CSV table of C-alpha atoms in Angstrom, one decimal:
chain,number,residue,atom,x,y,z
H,1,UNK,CA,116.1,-93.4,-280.9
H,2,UNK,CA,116.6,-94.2,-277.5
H,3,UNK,CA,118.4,-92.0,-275.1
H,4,UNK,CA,121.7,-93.1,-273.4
H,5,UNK,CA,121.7,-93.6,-270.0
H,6,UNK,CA,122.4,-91.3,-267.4
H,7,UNK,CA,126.2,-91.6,-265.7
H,8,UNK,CA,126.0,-91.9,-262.3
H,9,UNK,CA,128.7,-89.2,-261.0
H,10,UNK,CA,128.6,-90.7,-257.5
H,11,UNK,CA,129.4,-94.2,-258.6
H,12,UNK,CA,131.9,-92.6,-260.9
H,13,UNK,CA,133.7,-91.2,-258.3
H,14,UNK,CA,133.6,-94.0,-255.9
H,15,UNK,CA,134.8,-96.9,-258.3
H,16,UNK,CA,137.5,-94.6,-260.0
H,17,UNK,CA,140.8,-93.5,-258.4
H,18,UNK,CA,141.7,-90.2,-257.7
H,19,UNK,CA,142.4,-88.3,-260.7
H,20,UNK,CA,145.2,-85.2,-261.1
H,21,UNK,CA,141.9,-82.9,-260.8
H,22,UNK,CA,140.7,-84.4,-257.5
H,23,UNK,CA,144.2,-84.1,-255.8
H,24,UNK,CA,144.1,-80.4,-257.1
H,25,UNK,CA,141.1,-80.1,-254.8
H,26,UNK,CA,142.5,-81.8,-252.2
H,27,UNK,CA,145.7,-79.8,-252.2
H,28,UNK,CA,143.3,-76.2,-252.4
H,29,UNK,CA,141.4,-77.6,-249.4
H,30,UNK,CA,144.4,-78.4,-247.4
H,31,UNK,CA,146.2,-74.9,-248.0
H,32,UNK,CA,142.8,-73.1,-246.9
H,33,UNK,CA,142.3,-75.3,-243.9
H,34,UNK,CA,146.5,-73.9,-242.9
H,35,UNK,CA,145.0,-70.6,-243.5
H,36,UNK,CA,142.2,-71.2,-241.3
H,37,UNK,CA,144.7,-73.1,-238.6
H,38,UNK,CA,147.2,-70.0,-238.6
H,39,UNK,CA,145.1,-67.2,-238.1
H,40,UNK,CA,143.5,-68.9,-235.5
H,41,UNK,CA,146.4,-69.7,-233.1
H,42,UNK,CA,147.7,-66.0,-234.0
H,43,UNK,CA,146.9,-64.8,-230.9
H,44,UNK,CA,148.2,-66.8,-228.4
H,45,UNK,CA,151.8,-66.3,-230.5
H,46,UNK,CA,151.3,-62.5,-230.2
H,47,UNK,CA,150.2,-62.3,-226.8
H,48,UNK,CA,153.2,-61.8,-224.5
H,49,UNK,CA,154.6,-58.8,-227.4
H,50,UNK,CA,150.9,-57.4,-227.0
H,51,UNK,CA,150.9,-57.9,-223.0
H,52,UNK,CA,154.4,-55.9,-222.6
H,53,UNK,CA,153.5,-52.9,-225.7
H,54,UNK,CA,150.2,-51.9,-224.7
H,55,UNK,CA,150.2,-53.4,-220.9
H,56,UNK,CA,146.6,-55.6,-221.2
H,57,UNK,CA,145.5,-58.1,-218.5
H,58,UNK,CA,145.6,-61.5,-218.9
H,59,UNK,CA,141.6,-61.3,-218.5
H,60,UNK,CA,142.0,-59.1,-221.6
H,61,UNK,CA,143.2,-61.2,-224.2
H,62,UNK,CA,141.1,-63.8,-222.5
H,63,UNK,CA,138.7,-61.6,-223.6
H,64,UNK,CA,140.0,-61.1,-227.7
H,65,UNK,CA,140.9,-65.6,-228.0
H,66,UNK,CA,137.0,-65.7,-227.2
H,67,UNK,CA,135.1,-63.2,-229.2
H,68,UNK,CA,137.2,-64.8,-231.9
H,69,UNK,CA,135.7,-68.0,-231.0
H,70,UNK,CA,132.1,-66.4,-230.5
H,71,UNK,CA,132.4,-65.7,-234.2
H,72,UNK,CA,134.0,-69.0,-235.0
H,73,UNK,CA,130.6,-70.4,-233.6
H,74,UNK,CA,128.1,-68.4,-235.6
H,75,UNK,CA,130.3,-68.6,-238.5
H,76,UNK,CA,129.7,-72.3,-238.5
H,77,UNK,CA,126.0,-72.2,-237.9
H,78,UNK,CA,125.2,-69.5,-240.4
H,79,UNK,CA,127.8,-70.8,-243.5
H,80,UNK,CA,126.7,-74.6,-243.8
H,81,UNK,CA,122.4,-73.5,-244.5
H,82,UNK,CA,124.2,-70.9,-246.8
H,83,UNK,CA,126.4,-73.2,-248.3
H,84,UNK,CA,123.5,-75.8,-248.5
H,85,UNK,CA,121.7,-72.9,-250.5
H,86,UNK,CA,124.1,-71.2,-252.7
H,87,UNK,CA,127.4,-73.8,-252.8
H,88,UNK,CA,130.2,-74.8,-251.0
H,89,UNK,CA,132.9,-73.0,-253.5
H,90,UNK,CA,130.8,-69.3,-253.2
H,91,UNK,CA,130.9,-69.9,-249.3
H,92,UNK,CA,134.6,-71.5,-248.9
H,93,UNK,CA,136.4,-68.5,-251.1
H,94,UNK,CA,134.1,-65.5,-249.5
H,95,UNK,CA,135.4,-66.8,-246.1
H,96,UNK,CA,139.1,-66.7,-246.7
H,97,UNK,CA,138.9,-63.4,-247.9
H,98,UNK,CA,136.6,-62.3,-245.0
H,99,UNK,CA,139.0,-63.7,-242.3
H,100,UNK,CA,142.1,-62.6,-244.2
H,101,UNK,CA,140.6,-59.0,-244.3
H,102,UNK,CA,139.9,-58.9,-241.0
H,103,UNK,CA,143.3,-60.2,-239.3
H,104,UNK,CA,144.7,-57.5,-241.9
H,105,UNK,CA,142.5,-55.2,-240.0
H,106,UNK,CA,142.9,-56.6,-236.8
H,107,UNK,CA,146.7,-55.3,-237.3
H,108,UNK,CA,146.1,-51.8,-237.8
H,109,UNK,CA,144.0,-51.9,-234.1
H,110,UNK,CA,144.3,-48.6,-231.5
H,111,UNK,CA,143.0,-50.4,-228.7
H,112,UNK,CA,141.7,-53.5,-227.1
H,113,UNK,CA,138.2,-53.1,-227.7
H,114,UNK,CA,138.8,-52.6,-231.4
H,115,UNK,CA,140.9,-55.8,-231.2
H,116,UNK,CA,137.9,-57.5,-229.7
H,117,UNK,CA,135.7,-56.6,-232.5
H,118,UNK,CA,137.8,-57.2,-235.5
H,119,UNK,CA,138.6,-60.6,-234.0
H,120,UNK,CA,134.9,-61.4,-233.8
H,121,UNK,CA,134.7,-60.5,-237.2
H,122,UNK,CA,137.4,-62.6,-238.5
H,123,UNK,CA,136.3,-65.1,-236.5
H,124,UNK,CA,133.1,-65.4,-238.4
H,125,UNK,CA,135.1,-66.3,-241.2
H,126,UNK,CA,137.1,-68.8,-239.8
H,127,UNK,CA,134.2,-70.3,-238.4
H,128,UNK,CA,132.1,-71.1,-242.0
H,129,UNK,CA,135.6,-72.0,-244.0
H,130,UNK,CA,136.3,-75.4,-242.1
H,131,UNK,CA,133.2,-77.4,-242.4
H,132,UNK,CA,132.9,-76.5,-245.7
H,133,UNK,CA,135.6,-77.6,-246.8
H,134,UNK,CA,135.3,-81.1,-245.2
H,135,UNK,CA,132.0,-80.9,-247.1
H,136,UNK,CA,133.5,-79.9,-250.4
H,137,UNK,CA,136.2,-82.5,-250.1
H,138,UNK,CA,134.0,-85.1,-249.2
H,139,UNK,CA,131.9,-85.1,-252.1
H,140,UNK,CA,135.1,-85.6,-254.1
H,141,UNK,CA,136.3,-88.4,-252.8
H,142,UNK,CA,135.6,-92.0,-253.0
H,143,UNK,CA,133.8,-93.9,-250.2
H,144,UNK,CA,136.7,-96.0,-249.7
H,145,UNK,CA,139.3,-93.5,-249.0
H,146,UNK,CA,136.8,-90.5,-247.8
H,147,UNK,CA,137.0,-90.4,-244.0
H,148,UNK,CA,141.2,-90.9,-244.5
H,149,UNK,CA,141.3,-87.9,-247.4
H,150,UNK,CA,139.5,-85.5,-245.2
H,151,UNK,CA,141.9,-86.3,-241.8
H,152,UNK,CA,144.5,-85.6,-244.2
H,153,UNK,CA,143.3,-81.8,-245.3
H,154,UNK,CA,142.5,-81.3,-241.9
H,155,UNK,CA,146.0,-81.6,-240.9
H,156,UNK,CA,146.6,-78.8,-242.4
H,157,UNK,CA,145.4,-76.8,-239.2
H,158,UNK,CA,148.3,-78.3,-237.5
H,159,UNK,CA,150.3,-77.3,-240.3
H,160,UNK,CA,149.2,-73.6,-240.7
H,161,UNK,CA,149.1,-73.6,-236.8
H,162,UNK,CA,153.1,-74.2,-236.6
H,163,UNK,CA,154.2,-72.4,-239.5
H,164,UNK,CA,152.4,-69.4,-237.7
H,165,UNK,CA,154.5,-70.1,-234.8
H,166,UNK,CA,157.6,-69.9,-236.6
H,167,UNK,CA,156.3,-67.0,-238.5
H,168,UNK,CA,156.1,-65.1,-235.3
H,169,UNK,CA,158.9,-66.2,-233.7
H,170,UNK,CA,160.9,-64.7,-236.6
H,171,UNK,CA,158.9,-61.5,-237.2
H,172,UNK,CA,157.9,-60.4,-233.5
H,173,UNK,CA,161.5,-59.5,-232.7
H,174,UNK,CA,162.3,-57.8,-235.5
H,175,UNK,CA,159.0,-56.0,-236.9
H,176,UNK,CA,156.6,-56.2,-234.2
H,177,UNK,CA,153.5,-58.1,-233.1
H,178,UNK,CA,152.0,-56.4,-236.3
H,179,UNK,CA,153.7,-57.7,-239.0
H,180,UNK,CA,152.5,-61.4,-237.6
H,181,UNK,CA,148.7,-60.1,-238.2
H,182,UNK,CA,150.0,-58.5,-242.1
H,183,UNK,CA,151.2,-61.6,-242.8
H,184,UNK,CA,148.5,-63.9,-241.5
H,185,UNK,CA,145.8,-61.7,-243.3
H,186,UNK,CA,147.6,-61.2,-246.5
H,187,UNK,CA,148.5,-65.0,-247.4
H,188,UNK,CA,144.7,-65.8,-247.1
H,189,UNK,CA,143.9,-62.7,-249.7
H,190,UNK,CA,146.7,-63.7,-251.7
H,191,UNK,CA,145.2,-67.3,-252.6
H,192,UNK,CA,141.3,-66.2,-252.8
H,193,UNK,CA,142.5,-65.3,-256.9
H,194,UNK,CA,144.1,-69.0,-257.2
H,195,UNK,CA,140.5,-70.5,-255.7
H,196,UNK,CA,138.5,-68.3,-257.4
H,197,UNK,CA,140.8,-70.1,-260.8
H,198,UNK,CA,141.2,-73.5,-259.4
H,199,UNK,CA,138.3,-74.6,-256.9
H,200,UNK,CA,135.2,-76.1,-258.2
H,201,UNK,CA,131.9,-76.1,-257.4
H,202,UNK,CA,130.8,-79.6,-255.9
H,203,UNK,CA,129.4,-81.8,-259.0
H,204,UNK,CA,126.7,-83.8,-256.6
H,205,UNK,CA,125.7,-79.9,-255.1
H,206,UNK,CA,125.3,-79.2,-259.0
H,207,UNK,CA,123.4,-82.3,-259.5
H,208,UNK,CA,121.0,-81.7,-256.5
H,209,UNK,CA,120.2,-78.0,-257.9
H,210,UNK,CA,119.6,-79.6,-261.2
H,211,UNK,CA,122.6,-77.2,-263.3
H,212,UNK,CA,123.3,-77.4,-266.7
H,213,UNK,CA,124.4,-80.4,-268.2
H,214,UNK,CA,127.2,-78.5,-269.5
H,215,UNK,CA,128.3,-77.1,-266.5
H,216,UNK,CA,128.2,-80.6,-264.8
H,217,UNK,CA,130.1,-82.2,-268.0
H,218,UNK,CA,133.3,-79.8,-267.8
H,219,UNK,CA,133.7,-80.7,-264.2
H,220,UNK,CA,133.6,-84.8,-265.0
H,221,UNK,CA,135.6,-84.7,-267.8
H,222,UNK,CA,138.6,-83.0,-266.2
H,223,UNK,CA,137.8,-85.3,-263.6
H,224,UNK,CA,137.6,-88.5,-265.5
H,225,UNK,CA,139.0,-87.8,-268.6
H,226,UNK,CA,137.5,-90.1,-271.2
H,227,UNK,CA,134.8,-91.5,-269.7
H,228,UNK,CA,132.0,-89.0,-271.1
H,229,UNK,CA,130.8,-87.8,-274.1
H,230,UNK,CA,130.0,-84.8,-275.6
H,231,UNK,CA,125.9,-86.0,-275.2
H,232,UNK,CA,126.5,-87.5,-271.9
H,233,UNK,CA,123.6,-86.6,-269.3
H,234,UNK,CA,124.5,-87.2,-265.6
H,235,UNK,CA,122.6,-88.2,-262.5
H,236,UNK,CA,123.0,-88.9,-258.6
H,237,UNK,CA,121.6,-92.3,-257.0
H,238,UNK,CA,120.3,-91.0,-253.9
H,239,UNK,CA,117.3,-90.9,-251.7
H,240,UNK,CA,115.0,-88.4,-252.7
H,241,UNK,CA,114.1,-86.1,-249.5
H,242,UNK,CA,111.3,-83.6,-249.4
H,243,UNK,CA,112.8,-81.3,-246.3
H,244,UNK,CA,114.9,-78.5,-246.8
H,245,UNK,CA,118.7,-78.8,-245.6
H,246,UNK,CA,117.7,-77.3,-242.0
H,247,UNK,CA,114.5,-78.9,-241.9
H,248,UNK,CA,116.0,-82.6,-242.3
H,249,UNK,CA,118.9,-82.0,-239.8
H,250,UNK,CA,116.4,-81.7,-237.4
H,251,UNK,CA,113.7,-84.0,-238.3
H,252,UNK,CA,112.6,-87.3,-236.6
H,253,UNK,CA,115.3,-89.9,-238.9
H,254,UNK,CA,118.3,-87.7,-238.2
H,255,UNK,CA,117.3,-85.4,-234.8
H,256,UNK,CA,119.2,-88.1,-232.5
H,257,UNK,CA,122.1,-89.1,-234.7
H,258,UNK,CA,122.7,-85.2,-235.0
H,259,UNK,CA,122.3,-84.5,-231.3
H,260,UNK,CA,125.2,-87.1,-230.7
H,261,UNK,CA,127.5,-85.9,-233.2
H,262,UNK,CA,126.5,-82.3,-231.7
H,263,UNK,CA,127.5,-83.4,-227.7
H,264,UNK,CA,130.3,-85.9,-229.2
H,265,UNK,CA,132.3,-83.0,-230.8
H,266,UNK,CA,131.2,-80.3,-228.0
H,267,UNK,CA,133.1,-82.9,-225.5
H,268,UNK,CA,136.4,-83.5,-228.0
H,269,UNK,CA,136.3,-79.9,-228.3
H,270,UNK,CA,136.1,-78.9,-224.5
H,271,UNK,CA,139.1,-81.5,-224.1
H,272,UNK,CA,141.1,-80.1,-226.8
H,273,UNK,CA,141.2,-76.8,-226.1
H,274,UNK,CA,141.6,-76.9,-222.3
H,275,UNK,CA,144.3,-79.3,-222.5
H,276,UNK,CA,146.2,-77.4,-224.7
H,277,UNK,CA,145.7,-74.0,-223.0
H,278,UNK,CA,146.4,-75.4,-219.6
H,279,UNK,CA,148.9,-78.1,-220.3
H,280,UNK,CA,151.7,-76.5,-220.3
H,281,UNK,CA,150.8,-74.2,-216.7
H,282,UNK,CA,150.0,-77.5,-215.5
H,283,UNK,CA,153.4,-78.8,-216.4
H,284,UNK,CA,155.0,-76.2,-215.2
H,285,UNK,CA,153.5,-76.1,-211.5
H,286,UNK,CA,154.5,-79.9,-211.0
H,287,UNK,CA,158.0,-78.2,-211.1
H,288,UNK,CA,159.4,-78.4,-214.0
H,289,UNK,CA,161.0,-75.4,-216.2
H,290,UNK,CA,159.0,-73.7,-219.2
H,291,UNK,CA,161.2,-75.6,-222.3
H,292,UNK,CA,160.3,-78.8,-220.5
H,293,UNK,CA,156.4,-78.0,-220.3
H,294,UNK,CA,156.2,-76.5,-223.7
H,295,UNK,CA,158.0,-80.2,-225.1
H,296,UNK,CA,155.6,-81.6,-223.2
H,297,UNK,CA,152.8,-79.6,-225.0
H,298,UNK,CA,154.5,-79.7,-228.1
H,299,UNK,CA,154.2,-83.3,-228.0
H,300,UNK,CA,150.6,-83.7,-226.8
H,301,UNK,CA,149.8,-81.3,-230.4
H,302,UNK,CA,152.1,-83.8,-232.6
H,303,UNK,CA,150.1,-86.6,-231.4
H,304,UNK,CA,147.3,-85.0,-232.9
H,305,UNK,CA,148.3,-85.2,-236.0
H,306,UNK,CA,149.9,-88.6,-236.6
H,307,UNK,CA,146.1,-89.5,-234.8
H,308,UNK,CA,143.9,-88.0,-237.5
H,309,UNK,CA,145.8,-90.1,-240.3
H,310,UNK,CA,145.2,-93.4,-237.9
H,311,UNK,CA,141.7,-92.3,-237.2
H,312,UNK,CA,140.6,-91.9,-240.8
H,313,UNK,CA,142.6,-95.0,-241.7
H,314,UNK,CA,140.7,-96.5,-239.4
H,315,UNK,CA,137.5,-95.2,-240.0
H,316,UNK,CA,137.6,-96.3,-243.7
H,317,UNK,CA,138.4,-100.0,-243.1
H,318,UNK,CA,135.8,-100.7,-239.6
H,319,UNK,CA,132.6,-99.2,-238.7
H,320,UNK,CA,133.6,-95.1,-238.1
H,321,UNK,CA,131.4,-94.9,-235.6
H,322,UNK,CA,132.6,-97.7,-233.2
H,323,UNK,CA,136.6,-97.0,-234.7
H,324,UNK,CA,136.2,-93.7,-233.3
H,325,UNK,CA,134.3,-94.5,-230.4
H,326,UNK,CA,137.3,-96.9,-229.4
H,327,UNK,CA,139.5,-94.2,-230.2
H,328,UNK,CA,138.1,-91.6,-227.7
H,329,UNK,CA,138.1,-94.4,-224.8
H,330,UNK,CA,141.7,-95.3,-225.0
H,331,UNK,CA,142.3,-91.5,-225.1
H,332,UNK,CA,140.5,-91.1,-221.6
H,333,UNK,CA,142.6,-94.1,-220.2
H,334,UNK,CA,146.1,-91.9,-221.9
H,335,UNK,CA,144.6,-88.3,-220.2
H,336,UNK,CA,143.8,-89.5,-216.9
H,337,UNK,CA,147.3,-91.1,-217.0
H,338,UNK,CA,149.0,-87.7,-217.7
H,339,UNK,CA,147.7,-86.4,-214.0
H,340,UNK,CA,149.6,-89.9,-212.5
H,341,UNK,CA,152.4,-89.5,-214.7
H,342,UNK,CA,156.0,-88.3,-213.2
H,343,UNK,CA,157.3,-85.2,-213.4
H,344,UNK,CA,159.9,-86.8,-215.7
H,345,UNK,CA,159.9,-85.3,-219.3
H,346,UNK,CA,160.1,-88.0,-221.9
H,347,UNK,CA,157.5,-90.1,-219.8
H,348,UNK,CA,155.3,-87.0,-219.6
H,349,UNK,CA,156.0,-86.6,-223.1
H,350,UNK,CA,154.9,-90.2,-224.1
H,351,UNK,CA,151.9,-90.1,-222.2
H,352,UNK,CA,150.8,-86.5,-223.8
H,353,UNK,CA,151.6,-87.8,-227.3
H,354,UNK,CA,149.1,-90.7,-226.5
H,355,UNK,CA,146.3,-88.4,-225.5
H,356,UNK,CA,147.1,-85.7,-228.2
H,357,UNK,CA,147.3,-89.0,-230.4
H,358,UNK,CA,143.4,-90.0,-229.7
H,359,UNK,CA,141.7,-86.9,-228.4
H,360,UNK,CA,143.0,-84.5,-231.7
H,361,UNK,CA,143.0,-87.2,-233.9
H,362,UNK,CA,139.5,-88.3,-233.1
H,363,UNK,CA,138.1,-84.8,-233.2
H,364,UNK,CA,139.5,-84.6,-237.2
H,365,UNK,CA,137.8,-88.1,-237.9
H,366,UNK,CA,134.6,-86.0,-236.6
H,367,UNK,CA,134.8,-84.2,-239.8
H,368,UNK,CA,134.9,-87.5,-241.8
H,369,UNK,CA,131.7,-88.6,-239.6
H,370,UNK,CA,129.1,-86.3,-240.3
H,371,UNK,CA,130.1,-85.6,-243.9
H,372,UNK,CA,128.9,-88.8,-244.4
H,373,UNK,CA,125.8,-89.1,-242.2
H,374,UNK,CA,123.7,-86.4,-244.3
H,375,UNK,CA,122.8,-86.4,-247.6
H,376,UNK,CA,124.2,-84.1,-250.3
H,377,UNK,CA,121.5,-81.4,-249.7
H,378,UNK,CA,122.0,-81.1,-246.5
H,379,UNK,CA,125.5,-82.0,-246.0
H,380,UNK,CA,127.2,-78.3,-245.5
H,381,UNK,CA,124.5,-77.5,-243.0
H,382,UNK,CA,124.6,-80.5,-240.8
H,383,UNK,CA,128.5,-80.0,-241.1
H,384,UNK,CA,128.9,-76.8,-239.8
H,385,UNK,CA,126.3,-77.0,-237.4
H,386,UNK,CA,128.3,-79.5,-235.4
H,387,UNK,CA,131.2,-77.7,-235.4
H,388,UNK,CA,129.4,-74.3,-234.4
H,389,UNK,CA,128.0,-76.6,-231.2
H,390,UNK,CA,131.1,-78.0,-230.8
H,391,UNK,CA,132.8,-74.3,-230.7
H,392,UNK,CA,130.5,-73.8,-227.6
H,393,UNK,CA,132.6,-76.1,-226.0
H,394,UNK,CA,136.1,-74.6,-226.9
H,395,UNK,CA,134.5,-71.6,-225.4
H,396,UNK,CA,133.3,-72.8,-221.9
H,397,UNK,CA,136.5,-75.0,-222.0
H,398,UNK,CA,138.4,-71.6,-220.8
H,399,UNK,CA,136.1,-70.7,-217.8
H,400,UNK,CA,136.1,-74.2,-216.8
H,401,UNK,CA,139.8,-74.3,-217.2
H,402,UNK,CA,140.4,-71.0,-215.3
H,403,UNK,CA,138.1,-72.1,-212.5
H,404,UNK,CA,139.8,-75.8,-212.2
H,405,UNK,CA,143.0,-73.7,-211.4
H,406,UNK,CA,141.8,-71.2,-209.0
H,407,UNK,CA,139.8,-73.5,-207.1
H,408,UNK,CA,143.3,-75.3,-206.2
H,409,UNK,CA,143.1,-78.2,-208.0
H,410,UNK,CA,146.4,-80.8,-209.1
H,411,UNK,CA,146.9,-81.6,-212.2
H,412,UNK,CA,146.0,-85.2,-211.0
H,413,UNK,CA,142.2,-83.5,-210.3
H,414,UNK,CA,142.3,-81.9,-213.9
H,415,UNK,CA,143.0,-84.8,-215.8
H,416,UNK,CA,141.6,-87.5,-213.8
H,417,UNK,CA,137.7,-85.4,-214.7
H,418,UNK,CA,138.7,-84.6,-217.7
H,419,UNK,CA,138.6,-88.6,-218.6
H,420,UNK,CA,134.7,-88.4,-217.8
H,421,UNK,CA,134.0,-86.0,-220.8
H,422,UNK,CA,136.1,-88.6,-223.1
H,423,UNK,CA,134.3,-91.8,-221.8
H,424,UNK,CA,130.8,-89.8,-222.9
H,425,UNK,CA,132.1,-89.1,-226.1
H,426,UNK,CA,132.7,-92.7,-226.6
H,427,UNK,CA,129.7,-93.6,-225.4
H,428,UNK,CA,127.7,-90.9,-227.8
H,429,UNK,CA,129.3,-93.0,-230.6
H,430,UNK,CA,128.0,-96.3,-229.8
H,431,UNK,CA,124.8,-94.9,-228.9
H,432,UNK,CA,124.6,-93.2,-232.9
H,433,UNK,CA,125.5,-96.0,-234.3
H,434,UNK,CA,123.3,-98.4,-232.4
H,435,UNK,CA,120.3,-95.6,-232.7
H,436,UNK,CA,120.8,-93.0,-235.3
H,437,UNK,CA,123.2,-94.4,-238.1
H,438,UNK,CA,121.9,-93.8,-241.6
H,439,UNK,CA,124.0,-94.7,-244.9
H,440,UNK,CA,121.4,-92.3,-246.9
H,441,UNK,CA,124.3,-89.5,-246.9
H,442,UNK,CA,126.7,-91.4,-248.5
């Protein structure tokens, strides 16, 4: 009798809607990605409490915000060829409880130095959580609503940023700098039990490392009820590739478009995090009082969020490439316009919203782009390793930022360069879709 053929989970997922099970996923994703968000921007909540109990330098912490970012950067280039190997839900749930542990640790710390090293270490898992994440939720989602789904998880940095701030704002002054480091470890341990319940394995890593029909049947049947049956076989329409994940991020057919995602997300990273370091000193030395410049901030960071949505609505309707392209030149035109702006709040405000509004919102749509430049095999790995290059440029963003200030210059200086990194972004985009676009990770 002949065999019935094979269902093809990827088209099942892109012509169905989103089922009660995907949504699940999204949801998990989203809560990790707050985890992830919080305990990064810890620090900087904690730092004047730290500065006046145990008296450190500002070159101090300097030094603490970037070991933490040292490890964000290897976490990212060591989790996606892991991920890639051993699947994203083993790599995603062992990094929230690594980086819960350690801010838990990093709580109980005598000294700087110790500090310094358990901050590193929780960095590390920070650093392989995010990508894969975007990875995971990108093979759950249809084509048609991918890049938007993902800018909406990764909203939930933003999200886990801010509820950190209020955290702190409410513990600091009655517990201590401590208890903002207890709670931001022990909300990531206390949802590594409901992952280890809830969150799936990616079916289309299963079906690349050829697992048990069964295994691969439980997942599509929660997810589309009714649509298999108990002798259903599954399979993947996708080019067959004979490199290993690391191997074919780097050969011929991918090397350039990866080396433009790489530089493209270094740049939106160098932007975002000097801006939002700086900003508000910035602000502050064109003469205007602190609440004013941290409004002004405030708004630049909101931007960023109502951005991503826009970005991954855009991305899913026009070319993502050239969508986000466009998006990162209009957001050189609104930064160099915040050095020429006057020192008048709600114009300031506007113009910061605008930039926050393409720079941070661009930056998520990154995400959405390389998820879907690499196939499913090598997806995690060519993930991550864009955003471990692009944490390189987070990291130089504070020496650069530092040395902008001490070398004299205006804000009208600083923002007026800090267009140039923007326009090369842009320019990186149209160059990988002219050059290296590929629909083979689809």
């Amino acid at each position: 009798m002949e065999s019935t053929a094979a269902t093809d989970v990827r088209a099942l997922i892109n012509e169905g809607c989103i089922s009660r099970y995907q949504q699940r996923i999204i949801v998990l994703c989203f809560a990790v990605v707050a985890m992830d968000g919080m305990d990064i921007a810890l620090m900087g909540f904690i730092a004047p409490a730290l500065k006046t109990a145990w008296g450190v330098t500002t070159h101090q912490l300097g030094a603490v915000i970037s070991a933490a970012l040292i490890g964000l950067a290897l976490g990212a280039m060591f989790a996606g060829p892991l991920a890639d190997r051993f699947g994203r839900r083993v790599i995603i749930i062992s990094s929230v409880f690594f980086f819960g542990l350690w801010t838990l640790a990093t709580a109980f710390s005598q000294n700087i130095d110790q500090m310094m090293l358990f901050r590193f270490l929780t960095g590390l898992g920070l650093g392989a959580a995010m990508p894969n994440v975007g990875t995971l939720v990108a093979e759950y989602s249809p084509e048609r609503k991918r890049a938007f789904i993902i800018t909406v998880v990764f909203c939930g940095f933003t999200f886990g940023a801010a509820g950190g701030g209020f955290a702190a704002s409410w513990l600091i002054p009655d517990y201590g700098w401590h208890a903002v480091l207890v709670v931001g470890g022990l909300l990531p341990l206390m949802i590594v039990p409901v992952l280890l319940s809830w969150l799936p394995e990616s079916v289309r890593f299963l079906l690349s490392r050829n697992a048990p029909v069964g295994q691969i049947r439980r997942i599509v049947e929660k997810m589309a009820p009714g649509r298999v049956h108990h002798d259903s076989h599954f399979a993947m329409v996708e080019h067959a590739h004979l490199h290993g994940a690391v191997r074919l991020v780097t050969s011929r057919p991918y090397l350039l478009g990866s080396s433009l995602l790489w530089g493209g997300y270094f740049m939106g990273l160098f932007l975002v995090y000097l801006i939002g370091s700086w900003l508000p000193s910035l602000v502050k030395d064109m003469g205007m009082t602190v609440t004013q410049a941290a409004l002004v901030t405030a708004m630049y960071q909101a931007g960023g969020t109502v951005g991503s949505l826009f970005a991954g609505w855009m991305m899913d309707r026009f070319n993502a490439n050239l969508a986000l392209a466009v998006i990162y030149f209009v957001g050189a035109i609104a930064t160099m316009a915040i050095g020429y702006a006057p020192a008048h709040t709600l114009v300031l405000s506007l113009v910061a919203f605008c930039s926050g509004f393409c720079l941070n919102g661009a930056n998520t749509g990154m995400n959405a782009l390389s998820a879907s430049y690499y196939p499913t095999h090598a997806r995690a790995t060519g993930s991550s390793w864009m955003h471990g290059v692009g944490r390189m440029g987070a990291i130089l963003s504070a020496f650069a930022g530092a040395q902008m200030l001490s070398m004299g210059w205006t804000i009208t200086d600083v923002f007026s360069s800090l267009a140039i990194p923007a326009v090369l972004t842009s320019l990186m985009l149209v160059a990988k879709y002219r050059y290296g676009y590929r629909r083979d990770g689809v």
